[in-house]
Every structure is written in C-alpha cells, then in structure tokens.
C-alpha cells in the first residue's frame, strides 16, 4: 500500500514524512528542497492506529503475500499544479498518475490557504482517496487567523485534519483519517471541476477564493507592518543584507571552529585518536600475537587515516547544528533574495543560492538541487559552480591547514568561504562568456515566516550529517587509507620498501609532483595526497596522516609541525585552495553527470573546475609570496606559463563565443 504526500513547496511535507516514518530526510525552510521522491515504511504504531495493517490482512487492499503488512509513504517534491512547470513537479505528476497511490495525503499550508487549495482541487479530480492535512497551525495561530475546518471539509468533499508536523501534533487523527479514506475509496469531487486551460484555471482560482473567503476568518490587517516586515527591512536589504550575512557566517564559523567545536576536536584528535585508540589497538593486537605487518596495516594505516578524518567530526556537528538553526528560522530564504541582486549580473538568480547552501553540507545533494532551476543555462552554470562551495568533506582540510599555519585565527574559514563566493561570481561571468548562453530566468520566491528554530530539528539534521560523514570515513576512506598504506610500504617488486621514496606511492606521486611546482610546492607526498583527494576530499588529510606518521611523532595538526616543513603559510594556503576548487569527489561528479545530462557538458565542467582550482592556487602562491615575503614562490616561471596559457585559452573561447553570437544574430535578422 502506498500513501503519497503531495503539496506546495515549503508546506511541511518532508517534516511530516520524517515524523510518520522515523526518517531524517533533509528539511529546509524554503521551496525546492525535495527534488526526487523519497520512500519509507510507515511507523508500526500509525499502521495499527489507522487500521491499515488490519485492512491489509483482511484482504481488502492491494497488498499480496509477505508485503501485505507494508505501508509505504512516498514524499513527493513540492508542486503548485498537476501540470508541471519544473522537473521536480514532473516527478510528482508522473508518480501520482502512473503509480496510482492508495491514498493522497495533501499537505496544505494553513497560513497560505488560498495558494495551497488550487492544487488540492486538482488532486480531488483524480479519483484517488484524498485527505488534507491543514499544516502549520502554529503559524496560523500567530497570525490571529482561524479556519472553519468542518466547513472546509464539506466544501472540498474530503477529510481535513489540523496538524503541526514539526511538533508531531494531530498525526494520530490524521492517520486515522487516512485509514478511513483508504477503506472508503475515492473522495467526492468538489462542486467545481475544471479540466485545465487558461480560462479553466482562472475559474478554478475564483472557486478557491470563494472557499477561502467563506471558511477563513481573518483577524490580521494585511496593511499593518509586522515584526517580520521590520526584520526584513534590515536582513533582506539589498545593501545591508550581504555584510550582515558575512557577519552571521563569521560568528557561526568562529563558534564551530574556534569555540565549542574546536575544543572537542582537539580532545578527539589529540587524546582519543592520538593516544587512547592507538595504544589500545596495539595492546589488543599484541596480546593476540598478530603479525607486526598486519598490526601496522590496521593501526598505522586504517585507524590512523580514519582517525585523522573523524577527529574533525565535532567541528562538523557543531557547524551543521548552527546552520540548521539558521535554516529553520527562515533566515536562509532571505539570503537567497539578497543574493539574487548579485547573481543576476553573472547570468544566475537567487534560486542558484539554494543548491549552494545545500552543497555546504555535501556537494551531491547540492548538485541534485539544481533541478529546481527552470532555466537550462542557469541550471548548467549552477551545477558547475556549486562544488566550489566547501562541503563537509573539505572542512578537515581547511581546519588542518588553519591549525598548522594560522593557529587561533578566526578569519581563515570565513575567508575561504569568501574566496569561494568570489570564485562563484567570477566563474559565472567567465562561463557566460566562453559558452553559448542566454539571459537568466526571473526569480520569484515566497518568503516563509520567521520562527523560533527547533532544537530538535537542528539536532536531527546534525545527526544526519554526522552519520553520513562517519559512514563515508568507515567505507571509502577506510579502503583508500588501506591502499595508501600498502602503496607507501611496498615497492613495485611487491617487497617491503626500506624507504618511502622507493615505494609505489612515491612513484605515482612523483609523476604528478611537477604539476604542483607552480604552486610553490615540491614533493611526491603532496602530489599523492592531492591525487587521493579526487576520490574523496577527506583523503587529503588521511593520506598526510599515514605518510607523515613515521616521519614525526608530533600530531599532524600541531602548529609548526611536520606540515610546516613542506609548506610556507602562503604555499600551504595555496595548496588548500587548490584542493577546494578542483573537481569534487567521484560521487559528486556522478551527480553532475546525471544533472547535466551530457558527457560533453560534464567534460567541460571538469576541465573548467580543474583550470579554476589550478589557477586560483597558482595566483595565491605567487601573488601571496610576493606580498608577504617580497619574492616569488618557487616555480614562478612555470606558474607564469600556466597562467598565460589559461588566459589565452579563455580569450580564444570568449572570441569564439562572440563570433557564434554574431552569426546567430545575423541569421535571425535574415
């Protein structure tokens, strides 16, 4: 049996889905967060409560065999109409019409009743049992308005239940209504039945407006300036909004990296994985009489590498807890509005900021979120530029280099994100000039009401992000660490290497090492770390932990430690930027391939990201060394050649694009 959750964007579908299934799907207080359907089983207590399980066992439903007791809940992307305008709306339409769910659970934003009921009237005409969840009752009550629920249910011809999904209120009654609707069959259609077309849509809207006027009692004067309006005059101000956003982000990062998160990370890195876990592991394997080579593989390879990554888990947990609070409050939606003013100038819109905010957690869902963008050019550019925003996988690299070269500084992380924002802006301008492009689409966004953020919701989001980080560290990174340890311990003859310089890893890293010379960086170890970072960015830290474990007894992140012997602060910062802006991990590249839908565009995207990361790293190394030390960094000559080549290539592409535009314009005139 399938229950489909359908409704407008930002109506609370995913929050309700999480509440009745126990899942922790990503929730954001803005439209376009859910871009594909999500499925999970209904909690057992709700199955029993609604009588759904008993109904299945009686054979009155569609279930069969061992699947008879399963009740699947499907969270569909937000839609304003059954006639799709965006790709995620098409997912909703196709599922409802093709899969024919047993019950449609229509989530309606009670604070925006008129907007929501347009979609409701369309769903009622499909002949599928429908139950309306009148959600966001807390927002409705704060406004002073009220809805006559029984009268609304009679007007629509289907059950209507008041709910507050973020507080799990009204869910028992809602699921009982779902069970009754499933047993009773299709709901009665409303008095008005439109079948599409511009004229019919206007009639439908007029019908909905009549229902709202009858059953919604307004106490709030729309002309009155509210507290939310006063806040928006500052937060969403086109001039004050951007510096305020920078200040908020600085405070979040300072607290996460140098405050509570930094304190916890120091203990995890220095004590837990620096002393307790390795000592316990050595004692355990020594007691078992394990071969020293196998013991070294497990302790010095797997545990050391994974521990170096997991040591930054507290930073990530605190950071995403704070970001979840900002999202839930409604602030991030205002950021999208503020950024629209600036993104318009580079061929994007404020809608592009949403994938980038999502991508700050992980680039994969961030890239997937670009499918909410209707304009194809804007979608392509956002897909290419979203990985420039540092994700949780890149945070360990940032924090490691910050701790080694800039200990105690609170400006490093905000500076990195500021450079990322600048890279997005300049990258957007460049993409607009080197590839065929058209003007971007209009950005319209309904701002949610401000609210006190839920600590429970923020905690769930924090756990969800942390779980993903741990799973990745214990799978992909664990395998890579084991491989790295083997390659740095053995030579090409598969015999133990007496010196790291004679190992397989040294040979592979040595081939790529010359490419890092323009960054002022020399050494096969740095090249090997960069190469493993293309698989998963956390591998950069893990590889350093394995390679330098035998060189120094100091902790990897100790100020002035082993890393400082291979980098200056400037070249270390340049190497950091190089790893941040080159192509993301393999999984994110796979997501880019799916969203771009073209191998040609994927190749363009990867080459563009490679050129951007390489160019930014070279500029940081050479210009930074000149400003700080009064001289060029090592490798200045090849750096000049590389930058000159990149500039010449960009100029050729820009000129070719201008010629193509002129040719197209001439063809149009003819």
XYZ file of C-alpha atoms in Angstrom, residues 23-507:
485
model
C 13.417 9.038 8.801
C 15.694 12.086 8.847
C 15.411 13.399 5.307
C 16.832 16.873 4.721
C 14.432 19.685 5.610
C 14.953 23.314 4.658
C 12.696 26.261 5.318
C 12.485 27.240 1.651
C 10.954 25.808 -1.541
C 12.728 23.241 -3.694
C 14.481 21.136 -1.059
C 12.908 17.815 -2.086
C 13.824 17.177 -5.728
C 13.041 13.470 -6.018
C 10.603 11.130 -4.338
C 11.627 9.562 -1.032
C 10.076 6.332 0.263
C 9.927 4.685 3.683
C 7.658 2.415 5.703
C 5.012 3.925 7.942
C 5.732 3.528 11.655
C 4.038 0.465 13.104
C 2.099 2.453 15.717
C 0.469 4.512 12.972
C -0.371 1.393 10.919
C -2.203 -0.081 13.879
C -3.780 3.256 14.770
C -5.139 3.820 11.274
C -6.286 0.222 10.860
C -4.159 -0.062 7.731
C -2.456 -3.287 8.782
C -5.720 -4.973 9.772
C -7.290 -3.884 6.486
C -4.444 -5.444 4.531
C -4.672 -8.707 6.460
C -8.376 -8.841 5.702
C -7.519 -8.766 2.015
C -9.410 -5.564 1.257
C -6.343 -3.740 -0.100
C -3.914 -4.264 -2.925
C -1.222 -5.979 -0.828
C -0.158 -9.523 -1.501
C 1.867 -12.209 0.227
C 4.693 -11.133 2.503
C 4.308 -7.467 1.538
C 0.734 -7.359 2.804
C 1.618 -5.552 6.029
C 3.879 -2.957 4.407
C 2.541 0.573 4.158
C 4.894 2.747 2.103
C 4.911 6.517 2.458
C 6.210 8.494 -0.511
C 7.385 12.082 -0.059
C 6.931 13.828 -3.412
C 8.602 17.094 -4.499
C 6.605 20.261 -3.997
C 4.207 21.244 -6.771
C 1.852 24.146 -7.339
C -0.127 22.390 -10.068
C -0.669 18.943 -11.552
C 0.537 20.475 -14.830
C 4.323 20.550 -14.280
C 6.434 23.659 -14.829
C 9.683 22.316 -13.347
C 11.357 18.904 -13.456
C 10.574 18.145 -9.804
C 6.899 18.972 -10.385
C 7.017 16.453 -13.255
C 8.215 13.798 -10.783
C 5.142 14.475 -8.636
C 2.737 14.441 -11.579
C 4.181 11.249 -13.082
C 4.107 9.367 -9.790
C 0.511 10.281 -8.958
C -0.816 9.457 -12.421
C 1.301 6.378 -13.149
C 1.637 4.737 -9.717
C -1.968 5.370 -8.623
C -1.288 5.515 -4.851
C -3.934 4.161 -2.463
C -4.287 7.488 -0.642
C -3.153 11.020 -1.420
C -2.182 12.958 1.698
C -2.311 16.588 0.624
C -0.279 18.835 2.944
C -1.719 22.346 2.915
C -0.032 25.380 4.428
C -2.748 26.780 6.686
C -1.096 30.202 6.651
C -1.338 30.297 2.819
C -4.675 28.615 2.303
C -5.704 30.197 -0.996
C -2.430 29.381 -2.712
C -2.475 25.779 -1.489
C -6.066 24.846 -2.340
C -5.582 25.366 -6.086
C -3.502 22.162 -6.157
C -5.964 20.457 -3.801
C -8.877 20.912 -6.198
C -6.811 19.331 -8.979
C -5.933 16.318 -6.820
C -9.586 15.803 -5.918
C -10.448 15.250 -9.574
C -8.104 12.279 -9.981
C -10.416 9.763 -8.328
C -7.863 8.825 -5.636
C -8.864 8.905 -1.930
C -7.644 12.237 -0.553
C -7.026 13.543 2.965
C -5.998 17.165 3.595
C -3.504 17.889 6.378
C -4.014 21.518 7.370
C -0.419 22.042 8.466
C 1.495 24.879 10.166
C -1.214 25.553 12.727
C 1.322 27.373 14.890
C 1.979 29.923 12.146
C -1.763 30.336 11.544
C -2.447 30.992 15.230
C 0.374 33.515 15.485
C -1.231 35.486 12.677
C -4.521 35.583 14.608
C -6.463 33.949 11.756
C -8.582 30.797 12.047
C -10.108 28.258 9.660
C -13.524 26.572 9.929
C -12.274 23.032 9.449
C -15.639 21.261 9.216
C -16.974 23.754 6.696
C -13.795 23.471 4.619
C -14.069 19.659 4.643
C -17.678 19.855 3.430
C -16.740 22.317 0.692
C -13.907 20.122 -0.561
C -15.677 16.820 -0.076
C -12.764 15.154 1.743
C -11.439 14.840 5.316
C -9.488 17.840 6.636
C -7.289 17.455 9.732
C -5.350 20.152 11.594
C -1.664 19.274 12.089
C 1.651 20.734 13.187
C 4.239 18.425 11.702
C 7.297 19.964 13.400
C 5.665 19.298 16.791
C 4.070 15.982 15.720
C 0.635 17.311 16.694
C -2.533 15.960 15.076
C -0.770 12.991 13.463
C -2.870 10.358 15.253
C -6.100 11.863 13.948
C -4.548 12.386 10.511
C -3.519 8.735 10.122
C -6.954 7.577 11.324
C -8.472 9.688 8.557
C -6.038 8.138 6.069
C -7.122 4.632 7.108
C -10.805 5.541 6.793
C -10.226 7.137 3.380
C -8.368 4.044 2.158
C -11.252 1.836 3.258
C -13.962 4.128 1.860
C -12.453 4.671 -1.583
C -12.298 7.830 -3.695
C -13.344 11.138 -2.173
C -16.216 13.120 -3.556
C -15.281 15.757 -6.089
C -15.862 19.424 -5.298
C -18.674 21.317 -6.946
C -16.257 22.859 -9.395
C -14.494 20.564 -11.854
C -12.023 22.219 -14.194
C -10.035 20.340 -16.796
C -7.145 22.700 -17.454
C -6.599 25.553 -19.859
C -6.051 29.195 -19.050
C -9.729 30.017 -18.741
C -10.432 26.992 -16.552
C -7.533 27.839 -14.276
C -8.981 31.305 -13.713
C -12.339 29.764 -12.862
C -10.659 27.327 -10.504
C -8.830 30.166 -8.772
C -12.068 32.098 -8.383
C -13.711 29.000 -6.901
C -10.860 28.539 -4.428
C -11.028 32.206 -3.483
C -14.708 31.801 -2.689
C -13.988 28.848 -0.394
C -11.297 30.805 1.422
C -13.488 33.865 1.898
C -16.188 31.656 3.411
C -14.107 29.495 5.748
C -11.073 31.626 6.637
C -11.629 34.178 9.368
C -9.014 36.905 9.112
C -8.068 38.937 12.145
C -4.766 40.232 10.838
C -4.697 43.508 8.942
C -2.551 42.925 5.842
C -1.621 46.606 5.712
C -0.119 46.517 9.224
C 3.679 46.367 9.391
C 4.632 43.246 11.335
C 7.781 42.405 13.279
C 8.786 40.110 10.413
C 8.470 43.021 7.979
C 10.661 45.197 10.189
C 13.338 42.497 10.398
C 13.257 42.047 6.629
C 13.919 45.745 6.115
C 17.385 45.047 7.527
C 18.017 41.359 6.765
C 16.766 41.466 3.172
C 18.042 44.965 2.482
C 19.963 44.966 -0.835
C 22.878 46.845 0.747
C 22.872 45.755 4.393
C 21.888 42.127 3.732
C 25.210 40.968 2.291
C 27.545 42.304 5.028
C 25.088 41.066 7.640
C 25.215 37.602 6.061
C 29.015 37.715 6.214
C 28.893 38.692 9.898
C 26.448 35.881 10.720
C 28.596 33.316 8.902
C 31.738 34.547 10.672
C 30.023 34.121 14.053
C 28.852 30.598 13.144
C 32.276 29.508 11.922
C 34.114 31.114 14.853
C 31.909 29.245 17.317
C 32.184 25.981 15.372
C 35.928 26.015 14.679
C 37.469 28.064 17.480
C 34.759 27.656 20.096
C 32.946 24.531 21.211
C 33.710 22.546 18.056
C 37.423 23.318 18.231
C 37.635 22.361 21.905
C 36.004 18.981 21.266
C 38.078 18.370 18.117
C 41.328 18.981 19.997
C 40.405 16.281 22.508
C 39.303 13.817 19.817
C 42.426 14.414 17.707
C 44.994 14.679 20.464
C 43.698 12.293 23.108
C 41.198 9.859 21.621
C 42.785 9.060 18.241
C 46.239 10.343 19.202
C 46.754 8.200 22.295
C 43.857 6.113 23.596
C 42.743 4.299 20.423
C 46.262 3.541 19.006
C 47.563 2.361 22.416
C 44.503 0.176 22.954
C 44.797 -1.251 19.427
C 48.500 -2.040 19.812
C 47.840 -3.711 23.147
C 44.940 -5.729 21.771
C 46.740 -6.987 18.649
C 49.964 -7.564 20.603
C 48.070 -9.750 23.040
C 46.632 -11.777 20.179
C 50.072 -12.282 18.663
C 49.107 -10.660 15.369
C 51.896 -10.356 12.778
C 53.595 -6.941 13.063
C 52.922 -6.171 9.387
C 49.188 -6.794 9.797
C 49.173 -4.800 13.029
C 50.878 -1.882 11.282
C 48.363 -2.086 8.432
C 45.418 -1.842 10.815
C 46.799 0.661 13.326
C 49.102 2.859 11.239
C 47.055 2.580 8.061
C 43.336 2.167 8.680
C 42.980 3.571 12.207
C 45.471 6.440 11.735
C 43.888 7.577 8.469
C 40.259 7.266 9.558
C 41.079 8.792 12.947
C 42.661 11.822 11.261
C 39.359 12.409 9.443
C 36.990 11.560 12.309
C 38.951 13.908 14.522
C 37.181 16.775 12.772
C 33.711 15.314 13.319
C 32.943 17.602 16.321
C 33.608 20.676 14.166
C 31.202 19.423 11.518
C 28.493 18.520 14.036
C 28.569 21.938 15.725
C 28.708 23.755 12.383
C 25.702 21.971 10.924
C 23.725 22.332 14.123
C 24.154 26.110 13.845
C 23.348 26.132 10.115
C 20.198 24.047 10.736
C 19.036 26.646 13.264
C 19.546 29.410 10.682
C 17.639 27.466 8.021
C 14.746 26.643 10.329
C 14.383 30.255 11.425
C 13.664 31.372 7.843
C 16.879 33.391 7.507
C 18.415 31.397 4.655
C 15.458 32.154 2.392
C 16.265 35.854 2.850
C 19.864 35.128 1.836
C 18.578 33.808 -1.496
C 16.662 37.053 -2.046
C 19.694 39.190 -1.153
C 21.978 37.187 -3.440
C 19.572 37.434 -6.381
C 20.633 41.062 -6.887
C 24.261 39.997 -7.389
C 23.689 36.677 -9.124
C 21.638 38.384 -11.840
C 24.805 40.094 -13.015
C 26.515 36.762 -13.721
C 23.608 35.091 -15.520
C 22.174 33.334 -12.462
C 19.426 34.161 -9.979
C 18.750 33.858 -6.277
C 17.471 30.352 -6.899
C 21.070 29.278 -7.504
C 21.998 30.041 -3.911
C 19.759 27.209 -2.644
C 21.845 24.368 -4.183
C 24.963 26.102 -2.892
C 23.618 26.279 0.652
C 22.587 22.616 0.452
C 26.010 21.857 -1.057
C 27.755 23.283 2.011
C 26.767 20.020 3.681
C 27.540 17.743 0.749
C 28.045 18.574 -2.913
C 25.937 15.614 -4.070
C 22.507 16.840 -2.830
C 23.620 20.369 -3.685
C 24.146 19.391 -7.319
C 20.886 17.434 -7.325
C 19.041 20.504 -6.031
C 19.848 22.335 -9.276
C 16.954 20.512 -10.931
C 14.642 23.023 -9.233
C 16.013 25.675 -11.629
C 13.793 26.045 -14.682
C 16.210 27.918 -16.960
C 18.577 25.396 -18.590
C 21.569 27.749 -18.847
C 21.195 28.791 -15.234
C 20.941 25.151 -14.171
C 24.131 24.187 -16.048
C 26.107 27.084 -14.572
C 24.868 26.360 -11.043
C 25.745 22.662 -11.419
C 29.307 23.583 -12.400
C 29.736 26.244 -9.705
C 28.046 24.553 -6.716
C 31.078 22.307 -5.899
C 33.119 25.489 -5.373
C 31.309 25.907 -2.042
C 33.335 23.986 0.578
C 31.383 20.943 1.786
C 31.824 18.926 4.974
C 34.428 16.744 3.202
C 36.628 19.806 2.647
C 36.325 21.133 6.197
C 39.019 18.781 7.595
C 41.493 20.153 5.018
C 40.605 23.750 5.897
C 40.845 23.138 9.633
C 44.106 21.172 9.323
C 45.951 23.898 7.407
C 44.382 26.581 9.590
C 45.589 24.840 12.777
C 49.122 24.319 11.422
C 49.790 27.682 9.768
C 47.270 30.092 11.357
C 46.632 28.789 14.898
C 43.956 30.659 16.817
C 42.856 32.708 13.784
C 39.101 33.117 13.367
C 39.288 34.624 9.897
C 40.542 31.637 7.896
C 37.255 29.793 7.428
C 35.185 32.919 6.631
C 37.979 33.977 4.239
C 37.855 30.616 2.474
C 34.084 30.885 2.046
C 34.503 34.463 0.871
C 37.014 33.315 -1.749
C 34.542 30.582 -2.715
C 31.840 33.216 -3.219
C 34.227 35.296 -5.324
C 35.117 32.180 -7.348
C 31.410 31.571 -7.996
C 30.904 35.162 -9.186
C 33.977 35.250 -11.433
C 33.286 31.697 -12.625
C 29.730 32.654 -13.552
C 30.954 35.669 -15.514
C 33.513 33.540 -17.335
C 31.053 30.733 -18.115
C 28.667 33.305 -19.547
C 31.361 34.489 -21.948
C 33.081 31.279 -23.048
C 29.970 29.135 -23.659
C 26.709 29.777 -25.537
C 24.438 31.487 -23.035
C 21.114 33.258 -22.793
C 19.642 35.607 -20.203
C 18.688 34.059 -16.880
C 15.131 33.500 -15.703
C 13.112 35.634 -13.318
C 13.436 34.743 -9.655
C 10.270 34.678 -7.555
C 10.320 33.249 -4.052
C 7.747 33.222 -1.289
C 9.463 34.016 1.985
C 8.471 31.846 4.954
C 7.509 33.425 8.241
C 10.257 33.893 10.780
C 10.003 31.412 13.622
C 11.918 30.238 16.644
C 14.100 27.407 15.293
C 13.526 23.915 16.625
C 16.431 22.470 18.620
C 15.042 19.012 17.949
C 15.049 19.572 14.210
C 18.570 21.022 14.323
C 19.772 18.044 16.350
C 18.289 15.627 13.816
C 19.951 17.423 10.933
C 23.245 17.425 12.813
C 22.999 13.668 13.447
C 22.069 13.068 9.801
C 25.108 14.985 8.544
C 27.383 13.344 11.093
C 26.127 9.878 10.199
C 26.920 10.463 6.523
C 30.411 11.682 7.421
C 31.109 8.645 9.626
C 29.762 6.179 7.050
C 31.975 7.703 4.377
C 35.003 7.601 6.685
C 34.394 3.948 7.539
C 33.925 2.824 3.919
C 35.511 4.774 1.073
C 38.170 6.461 3.193
C 38.979 3.262 5.070
C 39.585 1.422 1.794
C 41.679 4.283 0.407
C 43.737 4.508 3.606
C 44.490 0.795 3.463
C 45.540 1.156 -0.175
C 47.685 4.216 0.588
C 49.417 2.419 3.460
C 50.142 -0.568 1.234
C 51.470 1.624 -1.583
C 53.762 3.594 0.738
C 55.017 0.421 2.453
C 55.807 -1.661 -0.636
C 57.868 -1.151 -3.743
C 56.995 -2.065 -7.325
C 58.533 -5.515 -6.727
C 55.878 -6.040 -4.008
C 58.609 -6.276 -1.377
C 58.602 -4.056 1.728
C 60.188 -0.702 0.864
C 63.116 0.225 3.078
C 62.403 3.888 2.368
C 59.152 5.662 1.443
C 60.909 7.192 -1.528
C 61.216 3.741 -3.110
C 57.527 2.871 -2.632
C 54.770 2.503 -5.198
C 53.082 5.646 -3.855
C 56.293 7.651 -4.286
C 56.459 6.555 -7.922
